[in-house]
Short mmCIF file of C-alpha atoms and ligand atoms in Angstrom, two decimals:
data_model
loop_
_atom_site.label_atom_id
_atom_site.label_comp_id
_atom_site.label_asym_id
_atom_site.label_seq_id
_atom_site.Cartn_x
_atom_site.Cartn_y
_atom_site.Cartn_z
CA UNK A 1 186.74 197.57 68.60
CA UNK A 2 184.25 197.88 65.94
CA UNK A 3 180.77 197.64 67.45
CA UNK A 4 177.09 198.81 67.06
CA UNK A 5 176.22 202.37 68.10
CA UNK A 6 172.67 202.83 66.99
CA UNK A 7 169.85 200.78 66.49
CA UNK A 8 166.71 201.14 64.89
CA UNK A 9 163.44 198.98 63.29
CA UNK A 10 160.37 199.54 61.99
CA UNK A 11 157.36 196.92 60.98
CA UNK A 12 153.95 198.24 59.12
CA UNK A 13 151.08 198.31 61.33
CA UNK A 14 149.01 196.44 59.39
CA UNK A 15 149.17 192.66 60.65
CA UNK A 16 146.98 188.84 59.68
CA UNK A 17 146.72 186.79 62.84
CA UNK A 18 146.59 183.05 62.30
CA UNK A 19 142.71 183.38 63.28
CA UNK A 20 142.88 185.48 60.22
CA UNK A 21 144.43 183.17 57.87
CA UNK A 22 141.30 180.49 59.33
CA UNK A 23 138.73 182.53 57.13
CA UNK A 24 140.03 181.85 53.91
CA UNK A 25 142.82 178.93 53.92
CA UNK A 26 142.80 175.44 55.21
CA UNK A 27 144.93 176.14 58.57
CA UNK A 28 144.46 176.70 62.05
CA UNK A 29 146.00 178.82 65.12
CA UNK A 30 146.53 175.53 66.59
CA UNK A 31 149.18 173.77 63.57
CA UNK A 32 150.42 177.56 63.17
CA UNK A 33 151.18 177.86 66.88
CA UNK A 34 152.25 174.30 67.39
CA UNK A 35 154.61 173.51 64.30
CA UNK A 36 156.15 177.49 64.21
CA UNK A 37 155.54 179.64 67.29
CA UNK A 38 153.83 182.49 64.95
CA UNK A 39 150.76 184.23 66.32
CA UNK A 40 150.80 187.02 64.06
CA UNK A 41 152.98 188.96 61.34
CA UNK A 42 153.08 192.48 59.87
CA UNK A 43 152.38 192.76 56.67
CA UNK A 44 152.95 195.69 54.51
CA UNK A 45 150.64 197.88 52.25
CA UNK A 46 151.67 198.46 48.11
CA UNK A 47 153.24 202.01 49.11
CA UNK A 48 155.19 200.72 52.31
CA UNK A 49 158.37 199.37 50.04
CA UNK A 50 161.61 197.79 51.39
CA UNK A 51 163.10 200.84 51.23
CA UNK A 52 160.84 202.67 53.10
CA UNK A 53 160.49 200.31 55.49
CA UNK A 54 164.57 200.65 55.70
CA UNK A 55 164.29 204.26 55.71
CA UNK A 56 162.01 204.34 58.72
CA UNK A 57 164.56 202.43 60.94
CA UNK A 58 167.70 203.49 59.55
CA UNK A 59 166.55 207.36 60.96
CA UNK A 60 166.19 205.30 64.10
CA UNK A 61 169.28 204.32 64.29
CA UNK A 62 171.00 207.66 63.03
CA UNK A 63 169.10 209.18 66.01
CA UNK A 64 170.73 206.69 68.63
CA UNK A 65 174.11 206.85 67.07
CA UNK A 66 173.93 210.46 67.38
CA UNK A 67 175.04 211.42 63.88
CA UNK A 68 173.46 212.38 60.49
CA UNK A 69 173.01 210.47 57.58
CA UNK A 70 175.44 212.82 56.38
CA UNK A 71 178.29 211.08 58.04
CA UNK A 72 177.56 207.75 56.68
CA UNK A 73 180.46 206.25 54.57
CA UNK A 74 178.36 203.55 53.40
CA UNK A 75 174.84 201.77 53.36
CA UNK A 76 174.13 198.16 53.06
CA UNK A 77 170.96 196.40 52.86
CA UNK A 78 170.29 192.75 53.16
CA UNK A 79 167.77 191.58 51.85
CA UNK A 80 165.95 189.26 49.58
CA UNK A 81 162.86 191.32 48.93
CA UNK A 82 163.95 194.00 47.41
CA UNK A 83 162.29 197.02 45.94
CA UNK A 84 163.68 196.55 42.49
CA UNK A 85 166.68 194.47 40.79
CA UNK A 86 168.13 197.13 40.24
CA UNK A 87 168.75 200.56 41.63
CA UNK A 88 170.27 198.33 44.85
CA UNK A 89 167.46 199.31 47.85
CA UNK A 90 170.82 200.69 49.23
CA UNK A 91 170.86 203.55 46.32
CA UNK A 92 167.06 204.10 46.87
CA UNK A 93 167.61 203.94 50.79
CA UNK A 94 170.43 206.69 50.23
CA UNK A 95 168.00 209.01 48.64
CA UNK A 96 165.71 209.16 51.18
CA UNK A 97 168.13 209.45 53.68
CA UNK A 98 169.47 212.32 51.36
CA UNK A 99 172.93 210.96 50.92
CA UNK A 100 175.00 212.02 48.07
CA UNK A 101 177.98 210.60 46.65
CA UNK A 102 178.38 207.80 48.88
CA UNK A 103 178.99 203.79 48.15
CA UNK A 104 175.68 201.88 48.45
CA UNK A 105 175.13 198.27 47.58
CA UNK A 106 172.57 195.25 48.77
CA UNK A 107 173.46 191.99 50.36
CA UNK A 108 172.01 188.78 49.35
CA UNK A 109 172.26 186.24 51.87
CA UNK A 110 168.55 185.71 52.46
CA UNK A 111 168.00 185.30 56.70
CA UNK A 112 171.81 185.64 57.87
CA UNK A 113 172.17 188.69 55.11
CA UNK A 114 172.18 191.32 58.49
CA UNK A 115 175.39 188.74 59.74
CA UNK A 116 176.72 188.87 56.31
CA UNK A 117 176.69 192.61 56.37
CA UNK A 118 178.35 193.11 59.76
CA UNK A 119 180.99 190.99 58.59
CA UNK A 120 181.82 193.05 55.51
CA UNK A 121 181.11 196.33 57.69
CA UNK A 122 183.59 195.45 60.11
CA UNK A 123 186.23 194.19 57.84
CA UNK A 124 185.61 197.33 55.71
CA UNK A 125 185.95 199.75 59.20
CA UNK A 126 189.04 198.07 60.10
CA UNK A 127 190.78 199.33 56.99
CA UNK A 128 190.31 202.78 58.71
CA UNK A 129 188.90 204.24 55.22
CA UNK A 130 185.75 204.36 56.70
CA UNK A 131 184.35 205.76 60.01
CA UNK A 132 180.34 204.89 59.62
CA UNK A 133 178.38 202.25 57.92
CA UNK A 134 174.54 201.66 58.13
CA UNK A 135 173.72 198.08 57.71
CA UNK A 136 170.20 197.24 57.47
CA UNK A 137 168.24 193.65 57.36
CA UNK A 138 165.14 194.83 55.65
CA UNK A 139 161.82 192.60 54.12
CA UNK A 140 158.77 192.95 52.56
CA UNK A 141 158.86 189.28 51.59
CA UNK A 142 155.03 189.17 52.00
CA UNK A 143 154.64 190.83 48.90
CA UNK A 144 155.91 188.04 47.06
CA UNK A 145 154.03 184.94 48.95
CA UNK A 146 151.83 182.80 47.04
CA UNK A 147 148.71 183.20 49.27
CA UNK A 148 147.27 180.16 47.90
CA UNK A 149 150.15 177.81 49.35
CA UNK A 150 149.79 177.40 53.39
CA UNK A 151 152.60 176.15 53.89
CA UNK A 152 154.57 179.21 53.52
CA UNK A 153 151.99 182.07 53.69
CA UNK A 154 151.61 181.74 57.29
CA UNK A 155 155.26 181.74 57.96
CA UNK A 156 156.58 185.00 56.54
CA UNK A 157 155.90 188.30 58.05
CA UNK A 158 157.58 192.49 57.16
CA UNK A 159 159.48 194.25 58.71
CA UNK A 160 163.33 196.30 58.75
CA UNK A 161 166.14 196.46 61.59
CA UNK A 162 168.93 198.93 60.74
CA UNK A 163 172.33 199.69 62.66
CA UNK A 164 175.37 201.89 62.57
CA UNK A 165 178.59 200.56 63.14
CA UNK A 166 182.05 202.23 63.67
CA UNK A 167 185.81 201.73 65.14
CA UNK A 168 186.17 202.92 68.45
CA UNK A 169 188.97 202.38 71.26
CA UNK A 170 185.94 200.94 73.63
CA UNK A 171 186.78 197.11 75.24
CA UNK A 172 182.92 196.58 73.93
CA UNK A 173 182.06 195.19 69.92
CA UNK A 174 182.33 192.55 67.87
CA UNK A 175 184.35 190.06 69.39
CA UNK A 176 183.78 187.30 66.51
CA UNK A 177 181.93 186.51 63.37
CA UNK A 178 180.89 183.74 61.83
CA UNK A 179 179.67 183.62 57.71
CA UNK A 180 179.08 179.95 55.90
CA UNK A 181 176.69 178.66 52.72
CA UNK A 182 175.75 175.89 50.67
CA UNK A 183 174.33 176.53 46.89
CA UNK A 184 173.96 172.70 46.61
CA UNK A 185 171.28 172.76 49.19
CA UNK A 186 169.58 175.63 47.05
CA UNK A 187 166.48 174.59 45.55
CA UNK A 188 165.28 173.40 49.17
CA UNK A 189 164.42 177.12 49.61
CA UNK A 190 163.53 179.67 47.18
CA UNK A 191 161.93 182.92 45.92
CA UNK A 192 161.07 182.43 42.38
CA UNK A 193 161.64 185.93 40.94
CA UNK A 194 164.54 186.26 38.35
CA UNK A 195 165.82 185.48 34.65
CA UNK A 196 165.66 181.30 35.48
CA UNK A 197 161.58 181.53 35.92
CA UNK A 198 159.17 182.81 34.17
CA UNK A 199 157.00 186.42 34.60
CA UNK A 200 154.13 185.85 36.54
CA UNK A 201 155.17 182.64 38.33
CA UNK A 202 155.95 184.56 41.29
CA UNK A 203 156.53 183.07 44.80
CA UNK A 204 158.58 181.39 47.50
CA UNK A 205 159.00 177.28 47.50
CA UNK A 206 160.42 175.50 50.55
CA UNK A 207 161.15 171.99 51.34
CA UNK A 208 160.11 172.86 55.18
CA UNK A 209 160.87 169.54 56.82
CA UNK A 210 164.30 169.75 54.63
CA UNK A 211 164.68 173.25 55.62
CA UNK A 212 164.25 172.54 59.00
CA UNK A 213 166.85 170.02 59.88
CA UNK A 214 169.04 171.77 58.28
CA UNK A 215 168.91 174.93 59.97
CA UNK A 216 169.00 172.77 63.65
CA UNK A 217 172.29 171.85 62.41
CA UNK A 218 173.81 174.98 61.00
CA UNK A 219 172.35 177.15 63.77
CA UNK A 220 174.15 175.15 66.60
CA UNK A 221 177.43 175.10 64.69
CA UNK A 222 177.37 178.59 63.60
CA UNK A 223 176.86 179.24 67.05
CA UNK A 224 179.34 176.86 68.10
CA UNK A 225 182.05 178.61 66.00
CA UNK A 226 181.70 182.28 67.16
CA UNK A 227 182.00 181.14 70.51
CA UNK A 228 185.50 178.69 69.75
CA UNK A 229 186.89 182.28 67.52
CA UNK A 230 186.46 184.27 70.76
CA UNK A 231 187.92 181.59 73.25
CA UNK A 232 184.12 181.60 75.13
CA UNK A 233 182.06 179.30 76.49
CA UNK A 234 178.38 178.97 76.17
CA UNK A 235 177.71 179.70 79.51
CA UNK A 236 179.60 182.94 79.35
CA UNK A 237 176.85 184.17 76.88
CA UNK A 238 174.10 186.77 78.56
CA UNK A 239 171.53 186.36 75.49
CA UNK A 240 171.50 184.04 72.40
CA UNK A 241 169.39 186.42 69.65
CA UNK A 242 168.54 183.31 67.27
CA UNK A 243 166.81 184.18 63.84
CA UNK A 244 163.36 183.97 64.56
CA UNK A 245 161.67 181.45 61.46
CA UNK A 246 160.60 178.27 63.94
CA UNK A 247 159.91 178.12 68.20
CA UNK A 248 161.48 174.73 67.59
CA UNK A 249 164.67 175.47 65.81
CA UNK A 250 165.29 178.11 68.31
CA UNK A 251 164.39 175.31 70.86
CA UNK A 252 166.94 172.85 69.41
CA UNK A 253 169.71 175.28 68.83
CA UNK A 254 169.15 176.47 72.72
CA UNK A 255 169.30 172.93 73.67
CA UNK A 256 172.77 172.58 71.68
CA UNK A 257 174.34 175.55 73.53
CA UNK A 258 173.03 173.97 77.08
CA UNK A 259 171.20 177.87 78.05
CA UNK A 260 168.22 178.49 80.17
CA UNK A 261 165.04 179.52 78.11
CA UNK A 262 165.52 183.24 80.07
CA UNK A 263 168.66 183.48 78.33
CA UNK A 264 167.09 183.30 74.70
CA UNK A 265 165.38 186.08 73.17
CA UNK A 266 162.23 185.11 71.20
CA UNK A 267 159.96 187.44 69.07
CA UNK A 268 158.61 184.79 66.45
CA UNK A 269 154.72 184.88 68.29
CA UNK A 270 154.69 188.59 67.29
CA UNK A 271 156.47 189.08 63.41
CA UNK A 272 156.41 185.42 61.93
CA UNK A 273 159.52 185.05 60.00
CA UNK A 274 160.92 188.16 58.85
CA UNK A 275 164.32 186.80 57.50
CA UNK A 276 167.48 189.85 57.21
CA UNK A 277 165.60 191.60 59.83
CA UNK A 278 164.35 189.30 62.42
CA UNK A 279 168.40 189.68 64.14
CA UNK A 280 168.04 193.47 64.25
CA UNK A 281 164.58 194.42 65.17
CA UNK A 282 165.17 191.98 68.21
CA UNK A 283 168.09 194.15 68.76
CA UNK A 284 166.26 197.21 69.09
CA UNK A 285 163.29 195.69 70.90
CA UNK A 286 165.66 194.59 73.72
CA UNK A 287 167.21 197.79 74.07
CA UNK A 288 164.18 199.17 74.44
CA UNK A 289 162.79 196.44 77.20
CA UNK A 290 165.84 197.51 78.65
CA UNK A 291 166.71 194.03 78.72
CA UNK A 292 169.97 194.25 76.68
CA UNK A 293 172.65 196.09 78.97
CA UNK A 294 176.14 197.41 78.64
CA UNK A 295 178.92 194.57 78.95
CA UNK A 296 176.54 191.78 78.03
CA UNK A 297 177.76 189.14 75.98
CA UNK A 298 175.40 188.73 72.87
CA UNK A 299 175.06 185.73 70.56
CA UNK A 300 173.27 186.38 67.22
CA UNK A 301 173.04 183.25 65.11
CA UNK A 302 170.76 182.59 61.74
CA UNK A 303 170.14 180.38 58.54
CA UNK A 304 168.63 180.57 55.68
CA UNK A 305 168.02 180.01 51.98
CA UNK A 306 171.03 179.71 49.66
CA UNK A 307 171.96 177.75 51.92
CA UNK A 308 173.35 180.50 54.69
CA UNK A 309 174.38 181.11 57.89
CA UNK A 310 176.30 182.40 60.34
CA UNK A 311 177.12 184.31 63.75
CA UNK A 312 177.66 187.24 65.42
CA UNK A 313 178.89 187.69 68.97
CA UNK A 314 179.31 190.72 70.62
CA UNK A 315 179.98 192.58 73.96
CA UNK A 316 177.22 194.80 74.09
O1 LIG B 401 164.13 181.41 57.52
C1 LIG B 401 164.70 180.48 56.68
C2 LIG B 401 164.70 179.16 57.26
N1 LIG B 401 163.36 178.63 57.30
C3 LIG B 401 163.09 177.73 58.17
O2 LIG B 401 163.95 177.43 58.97
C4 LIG B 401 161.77 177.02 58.14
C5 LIG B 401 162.00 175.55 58.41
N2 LIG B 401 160.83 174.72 58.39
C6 LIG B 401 159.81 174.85 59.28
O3 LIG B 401 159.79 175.76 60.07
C7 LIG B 401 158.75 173.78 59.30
O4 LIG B 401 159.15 172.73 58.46
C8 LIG B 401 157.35 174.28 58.88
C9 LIG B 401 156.76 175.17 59.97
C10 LIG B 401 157.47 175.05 57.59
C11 LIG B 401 156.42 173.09 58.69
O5 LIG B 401 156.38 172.28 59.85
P1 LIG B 401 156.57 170.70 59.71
O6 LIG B 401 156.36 170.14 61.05
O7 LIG B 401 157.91 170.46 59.07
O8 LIG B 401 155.36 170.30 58.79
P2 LIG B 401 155.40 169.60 57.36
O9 LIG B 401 155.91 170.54 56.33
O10 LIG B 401 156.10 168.29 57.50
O11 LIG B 401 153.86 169.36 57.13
C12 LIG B 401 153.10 168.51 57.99
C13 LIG B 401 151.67 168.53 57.53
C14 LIG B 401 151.52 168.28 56.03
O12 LIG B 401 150.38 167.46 55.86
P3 LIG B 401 150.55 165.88 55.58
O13 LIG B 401 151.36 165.79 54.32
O14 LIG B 401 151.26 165.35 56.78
O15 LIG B 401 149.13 165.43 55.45
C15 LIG B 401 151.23 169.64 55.47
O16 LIG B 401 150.46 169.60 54.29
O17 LIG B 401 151.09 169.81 57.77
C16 LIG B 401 150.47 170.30 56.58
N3 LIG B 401 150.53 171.76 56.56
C17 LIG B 401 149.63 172.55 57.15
N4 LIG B 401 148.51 172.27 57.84
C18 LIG B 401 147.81 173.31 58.34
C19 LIG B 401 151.49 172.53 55.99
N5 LIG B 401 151.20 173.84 56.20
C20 LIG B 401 150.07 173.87 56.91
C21 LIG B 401 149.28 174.92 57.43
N6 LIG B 401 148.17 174.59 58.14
N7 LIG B 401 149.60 176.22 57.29
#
């Protein structure tokens, strides 16, 4: 089966707690805490780019896969911050990781980009022309927030999850897979950077109530779906790893599936939203709680802007 072999993430150290944002914006711990969840995100310094923040977990995740980053076949990066339009993060990521001569190329599917790019990993490793891929979910979103609008500068927060994937003749992978969108729901949510705004107008625009209901629906059916592909039911899951952007999405998509609140694995107190990489860094966090054995059954579900979404379910 194809499945994940190494994990690894990285956030900056550097972080703004909502007590933080109370010195110089009209908010409060209590409306952050209450309407999202978030506590605190990392946010990262002019030098720490996407790509380095990539390049910091992808040598994470070479290390627990056991192989160089000479044996990769191919890189792909979802994201929507990236560190330029173009070279692709992936080319830039493949540098550091001194890679030469291989295909690199970014993803974007804003939150469920990390989804996206298992799906296209997987399809691409079941050709048998390729034996590794690196797909990393990578932000540093916060550089393009508009610090003077609250209600998305609290939300947001950096960081990069990064995993290797290849074809093995294990019982344990990807069992199913998920991948759905709606560009007529696209101006709901948006980064304004590109040729249809202009220089200097920089900065990301949601409809959050809009947003919102949206994502309670698509999260439950993407979740929904994954499940029906692989012939499971809910209760056969061992962990749902929802994208992290709202307590009470992840509430209402729990609620959908019928799980216990042990079963759900939530980080959103500690990073904020950090879209493509919220799915992956909880990956590695698990593994490293220990929490995420061998043989479990894993649901990864998330939406975001474009519309996107879509799921991932795995046996660990
Ligand atoms: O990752 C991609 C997907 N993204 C999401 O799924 C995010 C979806 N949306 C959300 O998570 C929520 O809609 C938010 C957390 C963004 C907002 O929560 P809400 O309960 O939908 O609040 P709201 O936008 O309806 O705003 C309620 C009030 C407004 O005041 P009025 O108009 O009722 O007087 C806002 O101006 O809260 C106000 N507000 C704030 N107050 C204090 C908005 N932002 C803030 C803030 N601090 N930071």
């Amino acid at each position: 089966m194809v499945r994940i072999i190494g994990v690894g993430s990285y956030a900056p150290e550097t972080y703004i707690t909502n007590e933080d944002f109370e010195k110089f914006m009209d908010t409060s711990d209590e409306w952050i805490t209450e309407r999202s969840g978030i506590k605190k995100r990392h946010i990262s310094p002019p030098e720490i780019t996407t790509s380095e923040i990539a390049y910091r977990a992808s040598l994470r995740a070479l290390d627990m896969a056991g192989i160089s980053a000479e044996d990769l076949d191919l890189i792909l990066v979802a994201t929507s911050s990236p560190d330029s339009l173009t070279p692709s993060t992936a080319c830039i990521l493949s540098a550091k990781l001194g890679v030469k001569h291989k295909p690199c190329f970014d993803i974007s599917a804003a939150c469920p980009g990390f989804i996206y790019g298992v799906e296209i990993a997987r399809g691409l490793l079941k050709t048998g022309d390729y034996k590794y891929i690196l797909v990393v979910g990578v932000e540093s979103g916060t550089k393009f927030i508009d610090w003077n609008d609250r209600s998305t500068a609290v939300l947001f927060g950096d960081a990069g999850g990064a995993c290797i994937l290849t074809q093995d003749e294990t019982d344990r992978g990807i069992l199913s897979t998920f991948i759905s969108g709606d560009g007529y729901l696209a101006e709901l949510l948006k980064i304004e950077v590109g040729t249809a705004y202009p220089v200097g107008s920089w900065g990301v625009r949601m409809k959050g109530r809009e947003v919102f209901r949206n994502a309670v629906v698509q999260m439950g059916e993407a979740a929904i779906k994954a499940l029906e592909k692989a012939n499971l039911k809910p209760e056969e899951i061992d962990w749902l790893i929802p994208h992290q952007a709202n307590l009470r999405i992840i509430e209402a998509t729990r609620e959908r599936l019928g799980l216990p609140r042990e079963k759900v694995y939530v980080n959103i107190d500690e990073y904020g939203n950090t879209s493509a990489a919220s799915i992956p860094v909880a990956l590695e966090e698990m593994l490293d709680k220990g929490l995420l054995k061998d043989g479990n059954v894993v649901l990864c579900v998330s939406f975001g802007a474009g519309f996107t979404w879509g799921s991932l379910l795995m046996k660990w």
